Structures are given as structure tokens and as C-alpha cells.
CSV table of C-alpha atoms in Angstrom, one decimal:
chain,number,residue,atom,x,y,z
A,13,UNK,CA,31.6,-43.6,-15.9
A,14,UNK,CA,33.7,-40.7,-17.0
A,15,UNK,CA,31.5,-37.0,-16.2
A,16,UNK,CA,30.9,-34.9,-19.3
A,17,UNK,CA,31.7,-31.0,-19.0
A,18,UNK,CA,30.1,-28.6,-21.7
A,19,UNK,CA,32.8,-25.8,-21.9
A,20,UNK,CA,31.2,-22.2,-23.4
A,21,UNK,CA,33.4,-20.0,-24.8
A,22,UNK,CA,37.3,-20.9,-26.2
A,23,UNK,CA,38.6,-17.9,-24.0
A,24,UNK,CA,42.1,-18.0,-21.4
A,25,UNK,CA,39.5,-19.3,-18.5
A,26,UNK,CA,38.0,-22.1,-20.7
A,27,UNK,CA,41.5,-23.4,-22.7
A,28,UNK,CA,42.5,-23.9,-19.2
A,29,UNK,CA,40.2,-25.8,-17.7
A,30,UNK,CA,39.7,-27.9,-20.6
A,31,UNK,CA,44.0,-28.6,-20.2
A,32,UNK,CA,43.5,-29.3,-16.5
A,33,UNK,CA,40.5,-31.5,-17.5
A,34,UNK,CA,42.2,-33.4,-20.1
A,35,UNK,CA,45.0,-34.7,-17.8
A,36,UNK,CA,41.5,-36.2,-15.5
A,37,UNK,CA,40.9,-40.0,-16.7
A,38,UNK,CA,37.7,-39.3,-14.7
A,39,UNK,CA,36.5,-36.5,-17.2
A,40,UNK,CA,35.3,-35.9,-21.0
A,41,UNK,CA,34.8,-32.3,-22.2
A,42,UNK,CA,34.3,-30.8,-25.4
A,43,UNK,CA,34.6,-26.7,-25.6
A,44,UNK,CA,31.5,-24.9,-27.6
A,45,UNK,CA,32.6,-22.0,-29.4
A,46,UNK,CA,30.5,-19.7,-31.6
A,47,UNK,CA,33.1,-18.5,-33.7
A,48,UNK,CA,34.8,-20.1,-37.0
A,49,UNK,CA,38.1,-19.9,-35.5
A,50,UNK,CA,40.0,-18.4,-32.7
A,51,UNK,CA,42.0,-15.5,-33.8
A,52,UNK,CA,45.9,-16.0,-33.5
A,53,UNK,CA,47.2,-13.0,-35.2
A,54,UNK,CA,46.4,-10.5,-32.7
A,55,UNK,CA,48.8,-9.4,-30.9
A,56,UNK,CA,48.3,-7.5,-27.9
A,57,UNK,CA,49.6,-7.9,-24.4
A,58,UNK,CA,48.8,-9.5,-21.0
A,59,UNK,CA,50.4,-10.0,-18.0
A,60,UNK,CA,50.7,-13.1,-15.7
A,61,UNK,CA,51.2,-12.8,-12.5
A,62,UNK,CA,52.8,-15.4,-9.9
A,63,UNK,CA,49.4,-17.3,-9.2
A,64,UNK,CA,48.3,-18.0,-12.6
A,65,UNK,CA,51.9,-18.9,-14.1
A,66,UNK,CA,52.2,-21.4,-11.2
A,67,UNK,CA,49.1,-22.9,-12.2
A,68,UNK,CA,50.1,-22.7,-16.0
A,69,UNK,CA,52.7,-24.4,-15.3
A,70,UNK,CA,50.9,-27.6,-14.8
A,71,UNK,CA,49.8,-28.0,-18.1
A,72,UNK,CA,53.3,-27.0,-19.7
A,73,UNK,CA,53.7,-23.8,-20.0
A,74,UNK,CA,57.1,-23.7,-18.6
A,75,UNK,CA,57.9,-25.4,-22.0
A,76,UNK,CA,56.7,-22.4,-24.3
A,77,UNK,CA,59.6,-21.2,-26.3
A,78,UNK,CA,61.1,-18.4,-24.1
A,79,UNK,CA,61.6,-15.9,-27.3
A,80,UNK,CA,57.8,-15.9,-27.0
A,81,UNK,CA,57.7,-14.3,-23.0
A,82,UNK,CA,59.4,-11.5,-20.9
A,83,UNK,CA,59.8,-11.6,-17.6
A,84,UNK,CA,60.0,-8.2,-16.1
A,85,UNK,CA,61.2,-7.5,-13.1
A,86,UNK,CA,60.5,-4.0,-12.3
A,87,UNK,CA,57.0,-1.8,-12.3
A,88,UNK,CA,58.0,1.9,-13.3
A,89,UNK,CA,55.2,5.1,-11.9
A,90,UNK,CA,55.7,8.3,-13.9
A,91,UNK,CA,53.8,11.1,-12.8
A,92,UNK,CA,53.0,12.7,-16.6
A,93,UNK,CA,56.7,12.4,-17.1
A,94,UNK,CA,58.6,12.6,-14.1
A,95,UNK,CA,59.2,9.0,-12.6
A,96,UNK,CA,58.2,8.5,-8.8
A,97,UNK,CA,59.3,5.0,-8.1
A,98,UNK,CA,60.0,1.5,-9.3
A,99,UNK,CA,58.7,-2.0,-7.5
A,100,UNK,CA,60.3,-4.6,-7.6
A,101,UNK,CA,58.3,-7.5,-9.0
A,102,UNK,CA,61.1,-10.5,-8.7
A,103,UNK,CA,60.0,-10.2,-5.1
A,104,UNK,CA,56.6,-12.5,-5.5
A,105,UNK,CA,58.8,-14.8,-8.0
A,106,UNK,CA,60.0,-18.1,-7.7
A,107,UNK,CA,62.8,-20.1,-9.3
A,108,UNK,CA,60.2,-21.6,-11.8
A,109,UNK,CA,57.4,-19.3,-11.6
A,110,UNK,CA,57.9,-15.8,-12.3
A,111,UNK,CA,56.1,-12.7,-13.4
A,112,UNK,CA,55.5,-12.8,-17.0
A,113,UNK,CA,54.1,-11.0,-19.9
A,114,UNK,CA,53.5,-12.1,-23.7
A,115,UNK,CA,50.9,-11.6,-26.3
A,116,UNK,CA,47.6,-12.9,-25.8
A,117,UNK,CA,47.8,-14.9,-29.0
A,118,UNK,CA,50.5,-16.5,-27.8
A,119,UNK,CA,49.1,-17.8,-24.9
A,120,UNK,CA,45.5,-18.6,-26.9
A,121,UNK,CA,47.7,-21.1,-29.2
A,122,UNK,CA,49.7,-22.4,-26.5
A,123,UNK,CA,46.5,-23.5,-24.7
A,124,UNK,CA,45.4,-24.8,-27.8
A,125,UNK,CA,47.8,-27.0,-28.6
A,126,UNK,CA,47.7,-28.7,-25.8
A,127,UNK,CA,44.1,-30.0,-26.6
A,128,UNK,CA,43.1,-32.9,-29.0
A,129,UNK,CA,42.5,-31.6,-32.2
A,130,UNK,CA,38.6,-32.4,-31.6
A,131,UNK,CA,38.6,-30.9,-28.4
A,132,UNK,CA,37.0,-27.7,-29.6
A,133,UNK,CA,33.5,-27.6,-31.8
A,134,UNK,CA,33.2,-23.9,-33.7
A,135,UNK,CA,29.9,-22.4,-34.8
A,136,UNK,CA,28.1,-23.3,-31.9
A,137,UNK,CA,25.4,-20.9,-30.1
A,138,UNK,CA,23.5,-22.0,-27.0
A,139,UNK,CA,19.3,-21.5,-27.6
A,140,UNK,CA,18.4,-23.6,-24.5
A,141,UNK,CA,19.3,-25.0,-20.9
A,142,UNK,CA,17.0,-27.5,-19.6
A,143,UNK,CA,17.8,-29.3,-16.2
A,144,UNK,CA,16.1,-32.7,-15.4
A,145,UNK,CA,17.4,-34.0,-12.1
A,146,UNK,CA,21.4,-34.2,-12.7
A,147,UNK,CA,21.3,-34.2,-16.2
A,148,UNK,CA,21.8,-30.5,-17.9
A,149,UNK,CA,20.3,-31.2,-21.6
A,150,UNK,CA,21.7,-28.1,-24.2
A,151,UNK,CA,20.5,-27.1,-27.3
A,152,UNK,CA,22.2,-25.3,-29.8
A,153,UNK,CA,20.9,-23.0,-32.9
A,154,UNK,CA,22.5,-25.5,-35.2
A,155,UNK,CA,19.4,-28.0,-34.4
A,156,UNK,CA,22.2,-30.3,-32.4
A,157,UNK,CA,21.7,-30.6,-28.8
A,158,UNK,CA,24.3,-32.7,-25.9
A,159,UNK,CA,23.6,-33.9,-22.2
A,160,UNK,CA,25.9,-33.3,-20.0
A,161,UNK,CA,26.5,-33.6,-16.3
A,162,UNK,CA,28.8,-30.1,-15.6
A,163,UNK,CA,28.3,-27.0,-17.9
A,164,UNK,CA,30.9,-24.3,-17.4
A,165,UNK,CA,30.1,-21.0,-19.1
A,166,UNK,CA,33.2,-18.6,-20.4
A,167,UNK,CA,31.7,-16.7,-22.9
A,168,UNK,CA,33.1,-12.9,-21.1
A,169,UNK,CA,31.5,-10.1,-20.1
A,170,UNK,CA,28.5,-10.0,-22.5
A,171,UNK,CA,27.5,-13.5,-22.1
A,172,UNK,CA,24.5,-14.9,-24.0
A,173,UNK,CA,24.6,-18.3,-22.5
A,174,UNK,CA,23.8,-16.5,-18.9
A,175,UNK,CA,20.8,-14.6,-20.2
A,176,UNK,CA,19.5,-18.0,-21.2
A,177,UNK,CA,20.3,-19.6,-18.3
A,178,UNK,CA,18.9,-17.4,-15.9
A,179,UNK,CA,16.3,-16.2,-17.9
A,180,UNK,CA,17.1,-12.4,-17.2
A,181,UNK,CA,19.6,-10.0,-18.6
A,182,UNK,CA,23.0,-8.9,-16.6
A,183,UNK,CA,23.9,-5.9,-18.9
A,184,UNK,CA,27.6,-4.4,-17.5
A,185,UNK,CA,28.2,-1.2,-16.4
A,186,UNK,CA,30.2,1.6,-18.3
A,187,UNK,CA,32.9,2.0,-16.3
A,188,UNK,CA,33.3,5.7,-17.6
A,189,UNK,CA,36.4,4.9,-19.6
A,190,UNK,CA,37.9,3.6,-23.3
A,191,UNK,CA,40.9,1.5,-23.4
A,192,UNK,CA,43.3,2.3,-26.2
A,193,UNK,CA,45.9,-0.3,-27.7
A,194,UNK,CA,48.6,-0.1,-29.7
A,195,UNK,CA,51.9,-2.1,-30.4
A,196,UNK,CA,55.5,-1.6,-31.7
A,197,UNK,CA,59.1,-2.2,-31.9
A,198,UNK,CA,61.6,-1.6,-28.9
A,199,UNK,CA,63.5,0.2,-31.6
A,200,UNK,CA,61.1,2.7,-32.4
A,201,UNK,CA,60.8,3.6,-28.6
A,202,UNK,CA,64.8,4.1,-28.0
A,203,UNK,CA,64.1,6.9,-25.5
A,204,UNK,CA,62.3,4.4,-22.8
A,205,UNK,CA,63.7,1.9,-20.9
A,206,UNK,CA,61.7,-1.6,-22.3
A,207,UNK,CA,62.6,-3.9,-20.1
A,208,UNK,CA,60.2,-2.6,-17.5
A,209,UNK,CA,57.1,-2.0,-17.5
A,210,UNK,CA,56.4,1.7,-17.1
A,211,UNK,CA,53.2,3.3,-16.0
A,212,UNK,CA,52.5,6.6,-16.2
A,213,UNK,CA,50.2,8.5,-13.9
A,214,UNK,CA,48.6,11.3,-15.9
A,215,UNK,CA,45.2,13.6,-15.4
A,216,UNK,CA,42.1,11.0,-15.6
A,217,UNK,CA,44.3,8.9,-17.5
A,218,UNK,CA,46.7,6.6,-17.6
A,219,UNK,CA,49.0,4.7,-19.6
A,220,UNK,CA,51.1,1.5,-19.1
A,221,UNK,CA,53.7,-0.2,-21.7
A,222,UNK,CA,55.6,-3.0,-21.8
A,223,UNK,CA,57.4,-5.7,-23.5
A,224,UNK,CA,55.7,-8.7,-25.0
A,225,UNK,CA,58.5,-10.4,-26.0
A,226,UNK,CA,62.4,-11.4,-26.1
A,227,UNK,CA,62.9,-8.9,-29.0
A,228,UNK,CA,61.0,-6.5,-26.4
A,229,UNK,CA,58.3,-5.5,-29.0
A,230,UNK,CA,56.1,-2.8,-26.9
A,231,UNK,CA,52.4,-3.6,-25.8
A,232,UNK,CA,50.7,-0.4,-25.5
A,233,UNK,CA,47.8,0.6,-23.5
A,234,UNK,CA,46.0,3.7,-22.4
A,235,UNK,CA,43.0,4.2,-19.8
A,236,UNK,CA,41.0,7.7,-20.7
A,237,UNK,CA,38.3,8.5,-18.9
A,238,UNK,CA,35.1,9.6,-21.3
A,239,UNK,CA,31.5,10.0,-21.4
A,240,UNK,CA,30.0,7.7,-23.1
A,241,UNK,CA,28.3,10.9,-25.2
A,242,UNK,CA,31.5,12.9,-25.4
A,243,UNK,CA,32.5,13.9,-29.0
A,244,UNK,CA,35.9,13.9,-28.5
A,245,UNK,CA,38.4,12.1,-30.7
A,246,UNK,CA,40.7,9.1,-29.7
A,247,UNK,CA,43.8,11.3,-31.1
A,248,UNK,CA,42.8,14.3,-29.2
A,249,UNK,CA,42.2,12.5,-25.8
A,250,UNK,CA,46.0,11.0,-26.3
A,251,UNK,CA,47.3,14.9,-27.1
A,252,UNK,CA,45.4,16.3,-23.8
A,253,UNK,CA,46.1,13.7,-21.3
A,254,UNK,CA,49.5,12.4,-22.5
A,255,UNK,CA,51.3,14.0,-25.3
A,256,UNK,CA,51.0,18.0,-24.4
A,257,UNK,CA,52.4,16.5,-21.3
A,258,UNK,CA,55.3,14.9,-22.2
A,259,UNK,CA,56.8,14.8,-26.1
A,260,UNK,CA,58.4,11.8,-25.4
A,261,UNK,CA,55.4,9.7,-25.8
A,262,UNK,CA,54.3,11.1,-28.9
A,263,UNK,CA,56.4,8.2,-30.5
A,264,UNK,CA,53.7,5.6,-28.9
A,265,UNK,CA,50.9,6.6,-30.5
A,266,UNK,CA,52.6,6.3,-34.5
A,267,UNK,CA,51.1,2.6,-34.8
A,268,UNK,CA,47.3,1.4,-35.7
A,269,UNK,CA,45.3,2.3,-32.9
A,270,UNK,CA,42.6,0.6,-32.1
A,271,UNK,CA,40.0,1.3,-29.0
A,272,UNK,CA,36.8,0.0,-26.9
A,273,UNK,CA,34.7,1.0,-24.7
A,274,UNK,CA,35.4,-0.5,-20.5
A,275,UNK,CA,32.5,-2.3,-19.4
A,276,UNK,CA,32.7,-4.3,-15.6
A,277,UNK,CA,29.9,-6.7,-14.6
A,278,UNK,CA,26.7,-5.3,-12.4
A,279,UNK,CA,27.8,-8.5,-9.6
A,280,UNK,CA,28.7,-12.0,-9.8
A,281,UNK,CA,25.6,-14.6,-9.8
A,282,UNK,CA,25.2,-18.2,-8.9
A,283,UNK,CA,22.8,-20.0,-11.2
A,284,UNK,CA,19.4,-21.2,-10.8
A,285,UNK,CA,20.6,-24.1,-12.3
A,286,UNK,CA,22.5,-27.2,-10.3
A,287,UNK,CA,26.0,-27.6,-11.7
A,288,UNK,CA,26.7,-24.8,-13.5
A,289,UNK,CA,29.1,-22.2,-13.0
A,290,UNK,CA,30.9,-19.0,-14.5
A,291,UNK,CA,34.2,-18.5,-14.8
A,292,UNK,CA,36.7,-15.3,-16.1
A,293,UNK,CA,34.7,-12.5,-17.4
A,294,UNK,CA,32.3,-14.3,-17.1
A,295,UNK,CA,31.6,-14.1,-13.8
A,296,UNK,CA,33.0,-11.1,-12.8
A,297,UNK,CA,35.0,-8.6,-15.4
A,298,UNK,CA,37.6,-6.6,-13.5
A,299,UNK,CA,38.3,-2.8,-14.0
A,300,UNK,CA,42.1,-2.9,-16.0
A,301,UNK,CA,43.7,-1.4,-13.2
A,302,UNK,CA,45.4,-4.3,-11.4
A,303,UNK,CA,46.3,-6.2,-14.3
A,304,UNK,CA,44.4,-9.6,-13.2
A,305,UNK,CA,42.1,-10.4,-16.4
A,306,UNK,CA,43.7,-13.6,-17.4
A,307,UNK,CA,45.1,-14.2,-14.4
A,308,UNK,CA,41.8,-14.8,-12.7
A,309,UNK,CA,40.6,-16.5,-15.6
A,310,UNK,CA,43.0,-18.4,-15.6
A,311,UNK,CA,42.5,-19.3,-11.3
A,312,UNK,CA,38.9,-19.4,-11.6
A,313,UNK,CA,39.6,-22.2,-14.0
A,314,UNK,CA,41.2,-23.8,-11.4
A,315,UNK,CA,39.7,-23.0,-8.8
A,316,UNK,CA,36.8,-25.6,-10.0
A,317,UNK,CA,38.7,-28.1,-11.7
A,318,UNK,CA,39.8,-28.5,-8.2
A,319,UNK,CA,35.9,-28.8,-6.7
A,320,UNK,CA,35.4,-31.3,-9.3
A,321,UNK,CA,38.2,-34.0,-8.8
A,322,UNK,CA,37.3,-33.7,-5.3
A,323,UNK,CA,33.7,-35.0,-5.9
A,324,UNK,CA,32.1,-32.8,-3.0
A,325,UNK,CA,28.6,-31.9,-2.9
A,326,UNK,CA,27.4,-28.5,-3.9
A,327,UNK,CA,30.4,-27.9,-5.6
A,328,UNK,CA,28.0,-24.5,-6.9
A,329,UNK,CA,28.1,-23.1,-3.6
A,330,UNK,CA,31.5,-23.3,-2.5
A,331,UNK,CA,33.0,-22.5,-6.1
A,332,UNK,CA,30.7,-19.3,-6.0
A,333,UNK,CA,31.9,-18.5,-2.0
A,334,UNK,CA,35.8,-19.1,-2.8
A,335,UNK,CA,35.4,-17.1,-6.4
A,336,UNK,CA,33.0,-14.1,-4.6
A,337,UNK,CA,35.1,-13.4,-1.7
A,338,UNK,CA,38.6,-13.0,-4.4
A,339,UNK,CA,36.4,-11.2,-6.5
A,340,UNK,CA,35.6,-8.5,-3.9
A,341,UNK,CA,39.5,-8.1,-2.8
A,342,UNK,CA,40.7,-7.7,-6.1
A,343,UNK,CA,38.1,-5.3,-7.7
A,344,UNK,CA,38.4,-3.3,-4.5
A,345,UNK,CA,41.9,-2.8,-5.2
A,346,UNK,CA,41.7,-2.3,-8.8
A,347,UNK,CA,38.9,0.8,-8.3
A,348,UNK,CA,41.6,2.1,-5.6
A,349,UNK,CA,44.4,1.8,-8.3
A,350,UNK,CA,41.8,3.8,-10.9
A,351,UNK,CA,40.8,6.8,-8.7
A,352,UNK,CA,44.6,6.8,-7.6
A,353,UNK,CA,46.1,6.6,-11.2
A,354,UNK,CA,44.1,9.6,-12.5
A,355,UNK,CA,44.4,12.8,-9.6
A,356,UNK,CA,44.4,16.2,-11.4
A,357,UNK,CA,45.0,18.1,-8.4
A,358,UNK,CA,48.2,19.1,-8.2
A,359,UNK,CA,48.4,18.8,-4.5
A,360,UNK,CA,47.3,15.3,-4.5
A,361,UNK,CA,49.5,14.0,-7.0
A,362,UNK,CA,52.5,15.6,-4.9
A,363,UNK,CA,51.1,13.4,-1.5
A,364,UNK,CA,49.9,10.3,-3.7
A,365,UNK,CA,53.8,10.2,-5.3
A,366,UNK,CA,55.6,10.4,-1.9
A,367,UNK,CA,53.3,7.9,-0.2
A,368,UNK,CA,54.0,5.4,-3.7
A,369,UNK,CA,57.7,6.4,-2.5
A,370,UNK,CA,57.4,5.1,1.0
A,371,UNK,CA,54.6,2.0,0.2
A,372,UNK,CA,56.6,0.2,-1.8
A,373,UNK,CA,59.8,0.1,0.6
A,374,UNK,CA,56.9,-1.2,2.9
A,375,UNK,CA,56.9,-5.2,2.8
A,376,UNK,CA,54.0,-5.7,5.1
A,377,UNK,CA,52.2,-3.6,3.1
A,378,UNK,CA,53.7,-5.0,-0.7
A,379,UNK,CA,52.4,-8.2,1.1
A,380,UNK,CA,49.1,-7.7,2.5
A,381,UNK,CA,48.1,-5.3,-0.9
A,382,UNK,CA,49.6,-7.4,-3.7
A,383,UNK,CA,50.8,-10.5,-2.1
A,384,UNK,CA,47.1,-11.9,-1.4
A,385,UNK,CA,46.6,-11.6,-5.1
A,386,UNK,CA,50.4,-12.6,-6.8
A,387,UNK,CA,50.9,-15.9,-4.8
């Protein structure tokens, strides 16, 4: 008899697993999702690294039109305007798996529409969680209710369906920061180089841009450290940090801008319940810093489909072991990458530059610090 999965949320980590699941015979899913629709007109950026392209690939992505992707091949550092370095990012690629970025919407309908066109059920909110031996029983607002045998909760950082499952609130941290996002046209940016991706190192800031697509349209994102009480606005947080710095990238900031607020989860949780388990945001939501969002949506996703075809017992436990112990590398990393990113001492940004000079000619090190995480 084929095992039912209740999917929560119509996110990056859900879509995938539900594509990984769909190619089971052994399997029978349907994804719960409390909105009317998924939204494919926005059109911000994300990047893919190595690891979750690879596993992408197994569904089809290798097939997506390629005017819809870029592949970069070099990471830019600009300290406020002077560049430092470049790393080369071909060097974790393979001949069909490659560094990648695209717009988010892009990927959300490509995930999509590899499903059946019932796959997905909209306007549905979780009330209740009942377990009676292996059976999870799930009631939803609408007065409908299912029994299933998995239940795999992607609903992000703010998740409702973990509240009622555990019965307590995990309220994220503030990370002490707003994210900023803008897009436009390579031709409006003629004085950067766009086919890179360019970060620039700036005071308790930072800002990274890069193409989206073949045409090289520019996703645009800033990282500005703020109090959550401060009164200062988005436009004059841009000027001080960025702008006053360097007049070149007053030409970024022309589009609609639109901002949020950076929350990261308190710690990642194993349920009280049997057979159920977070994944992406989820479980854990990253600080922006190392670019690994989707990507580890995206592996988490995999990470248990893998469990599950194998059958194992306590699939709970070593899902939550395999997931914690990446978790822990990769946040590490990504607070190192935030406290680096935003030195206002002179002095230290002249130290942190040359040692970026010399790291990045370092394989071992390229290796142990991004290689762990890319492949």
C-alpha cells in the first residue's frame, strides 16, 4: 500500500520533495497550501549553488529554458567601492551542474509544472494534529480533515503548523537587520560588470547584485543593519552606507524598492510527534549571508525523501541529526560572513581585504570553508 505524505506549505523545500516524491510508485502526496495561488510574477533573485542544482537536476531542471538562468562564474568583493578580489566559482562546477542564479518565480513555476495539476490544494490552514499510533489525523479550518502516514511541514520561518504541533510558540529572532530588494535592466547599470556577481563590503552593510537572467537583468539586494526602533528611512540608510560612498551605485537604487525586516529561527526542533519533520525555513532560517536559502531547502527536501525510500526506522531522528549538524556549519559561517561584511574600522577593513586577497588563492581553505557546503 502506497504511504500518504501531507506536504505544508507550496514553498522551494516542499515543490521539491513533492517532485522527488512523485517519481516514488511507493508514495501519494498532496501539498496543503493556505494561499489562493502561488505568486509567479515576482521577480527577485536566488542563487543555487552546486549541491542543490545537482539534486534539481533529478527532477529536470537541466531542461528549463536557459534564457531563464545565468551561470556566473566569478564572486566580486568591493570594499565601498574599491574591489579587493574575485573567486572563482567554476571551481565547485561540474560539466552539468553548475552555479546558477535565476528569479525565484522562475524556479517556483518550474517546480510546479512538474506536478499533476491536482497535486496542490489552496486555501488550506492546519487547526489540529492528532497522532494515534502510526496514523497522523489533520484537520483543517475548512471543516475537511486527511490521515496520513508522513506529514512534512514547509510553511517558513513563521510557521503556524509548528505552534500547533508542538503546542508552544518558536517566535524568530531579529537578526538586527532589513533586507532591501530591488531589480533592473543590465542597461541601466552600464557602469558594472553584470556578468558577476559583485558584493560590496560597506560600513554595517552590505550589498550584492547580480544577473537573473540571459538578458542579465540585475537582482538587487542590500543588508543594513537597524534597530528595530530606529526612525530612519530606507532611502537614507541606502545614501549613508552606500551611496555617499560611492556615486556609482546611486543608479541601483532608481527601481521600486521594496524591504523586510531579517528574522532567523531561535533553534531547530524535532517534534513531539512520530513522523513528522521540518524542512527549509522551516526548520532552521539562515542569516542571508552565505546565500544558501533555497539551496538548503531545496537539500533538506532531499535529504528525507532519501530516509523515506529507504524505509528505516526513526527516520525523525536521523533526519533531525543529518539536517542539525549542516545547519550548525552553515549558520556558523553565514554569522562569520555578516560580522566580516560590515567592519567600520578602517584598520580592519585594510587586514580583512588582504587576508580575502590571500584566502581565496588558498584551495584547502576554498575547500574546507565553501566546499563542505557547494558539493
Amino acid at each position: 500500500m502506497k504511504k500518504k505524505i501531507a506536504i505544508i506549505g507550496a514553498g522551494i523545500g516542499g515543490l521539491t520533495l513533492a517532485n522527488l516524491l512523485q517519481k516514488n510508485s511507493d508514495f501519494k502526496f498532496i501539498i496543503y497550501e493556505k494561499r489562493e495561488t502561488l505568486n509567479l510574477e515576482e521577480g527577485f533573485g536566488l542563487q543555487l549553488a552546486v549541491n542543490s542544482v545537482s539534486i534539481l537536476n533529478q527532477i529536470g531542471f537541466s531542461d528549463l529554458n536557459k534564457s531563464e538562468i545565468y551561470n556566473p562564474e566569478k564572486l566580486d568583493f568591493y570594499s565601498d567601492k574599491e574591489k579587493v578580489c574575485g573567486l572563482d566559482l567554476t571551481q565547485f562546477n561540474s560539466e552539468t551542474e553548475k552555479y546558477t542564479t535565476l528569479k525565484r518565480s522562475s524556479l517556483i513555476k518550474f517546480l510546479k509544472d512538474q506536478l499533476f495539476s491536482n497535486s496542490i490544494r489552496f486555501n488550506k490552514t492546519i487547526e489540529s494534529v492528532d497522532q494515534k499510533q502510526d496514523v497522523l489525523k489533520i484537520k483543517f479550518k475548512d471543516g475537511t480533515s486527511e490521515e496520513v502516514d508522513h506529514l512534512v511541514v514547509s510553511d517558513g520561518v513563521f510557521s503556524q503548523t509548528k505552534l500547533i504541533i508542538e503546542k508552544k510558540s518558536f517566535k524568530p529572532n531579529y537578526y538586527g537587520a532589513i533586507a532591501v530588494r530591488t531589480q533592473i535592466k543590465a542597461a541601466d547599470v552600464l557602469e558594472f560588470k553584470t556578468e558577476n556577481i559583485s558584493l560590496f563590503m560597506s560600513s554595517k552593510a552590505h550589498l550584492v547584485l547580480y544577473p537573473v537572467n540571459d538578458k542579465r537583468d540585475i537582482n538587487v539586494v542590500c543588508i543594513l543593519r537597524k534597530k528595530l526602533n530606529e526612525k530612519k528611512s530606507i532611502e537614507l540608510l541606502l545614501s549613508e552606507k552606500f551611496v555617499n560612498k560611492n556615486k556609482h551605485l546611486l543608479s541601483l537604487f532608481k527601481g521600486n524598492l521594496k524591504s523586510w525586516s531579517i528574522y532567523t529561527s531561535a533553534k531547530p526542533v524535532k517534534s513531539i510527534l512520530k513522523k513528522v519533520y521540518y524542512i527549509g525555513d522551516a526548520f532552521y532560517t539562515f542569516p542571508p549571508t552565505l546565500a544558501q536559502g533555497a539551496s538548503q531547502s531545496i537539500e533538506s527536501a532531499k535529504e528525507l525523501y532519501d530516509l523515506l525510500i529507504d524505509n528505516k526506522e526513526n527516520v525523525e531522528n536521523t533526519y533531525f541529526e543529518k539536517r542539525l549538524k549542516k545547519t550548525i556549519m552553515i549558520n556558523n559561517r553565514s554569522r562569520l560572513n555578516y560580522f566580516l561584511f560590515h567592519f567600520s574600522n578602517p584598520i580592519l577593513k585594510m587586514f580583512r581585504n588582504k587576508f580575502l586577497k590571500r584566502l581565496i588563492k588558498s584551495k584547502s581553505f576554498i575547500n574546507r570553508y565553501l566546499g563542505k557546503i557547494y558539493n
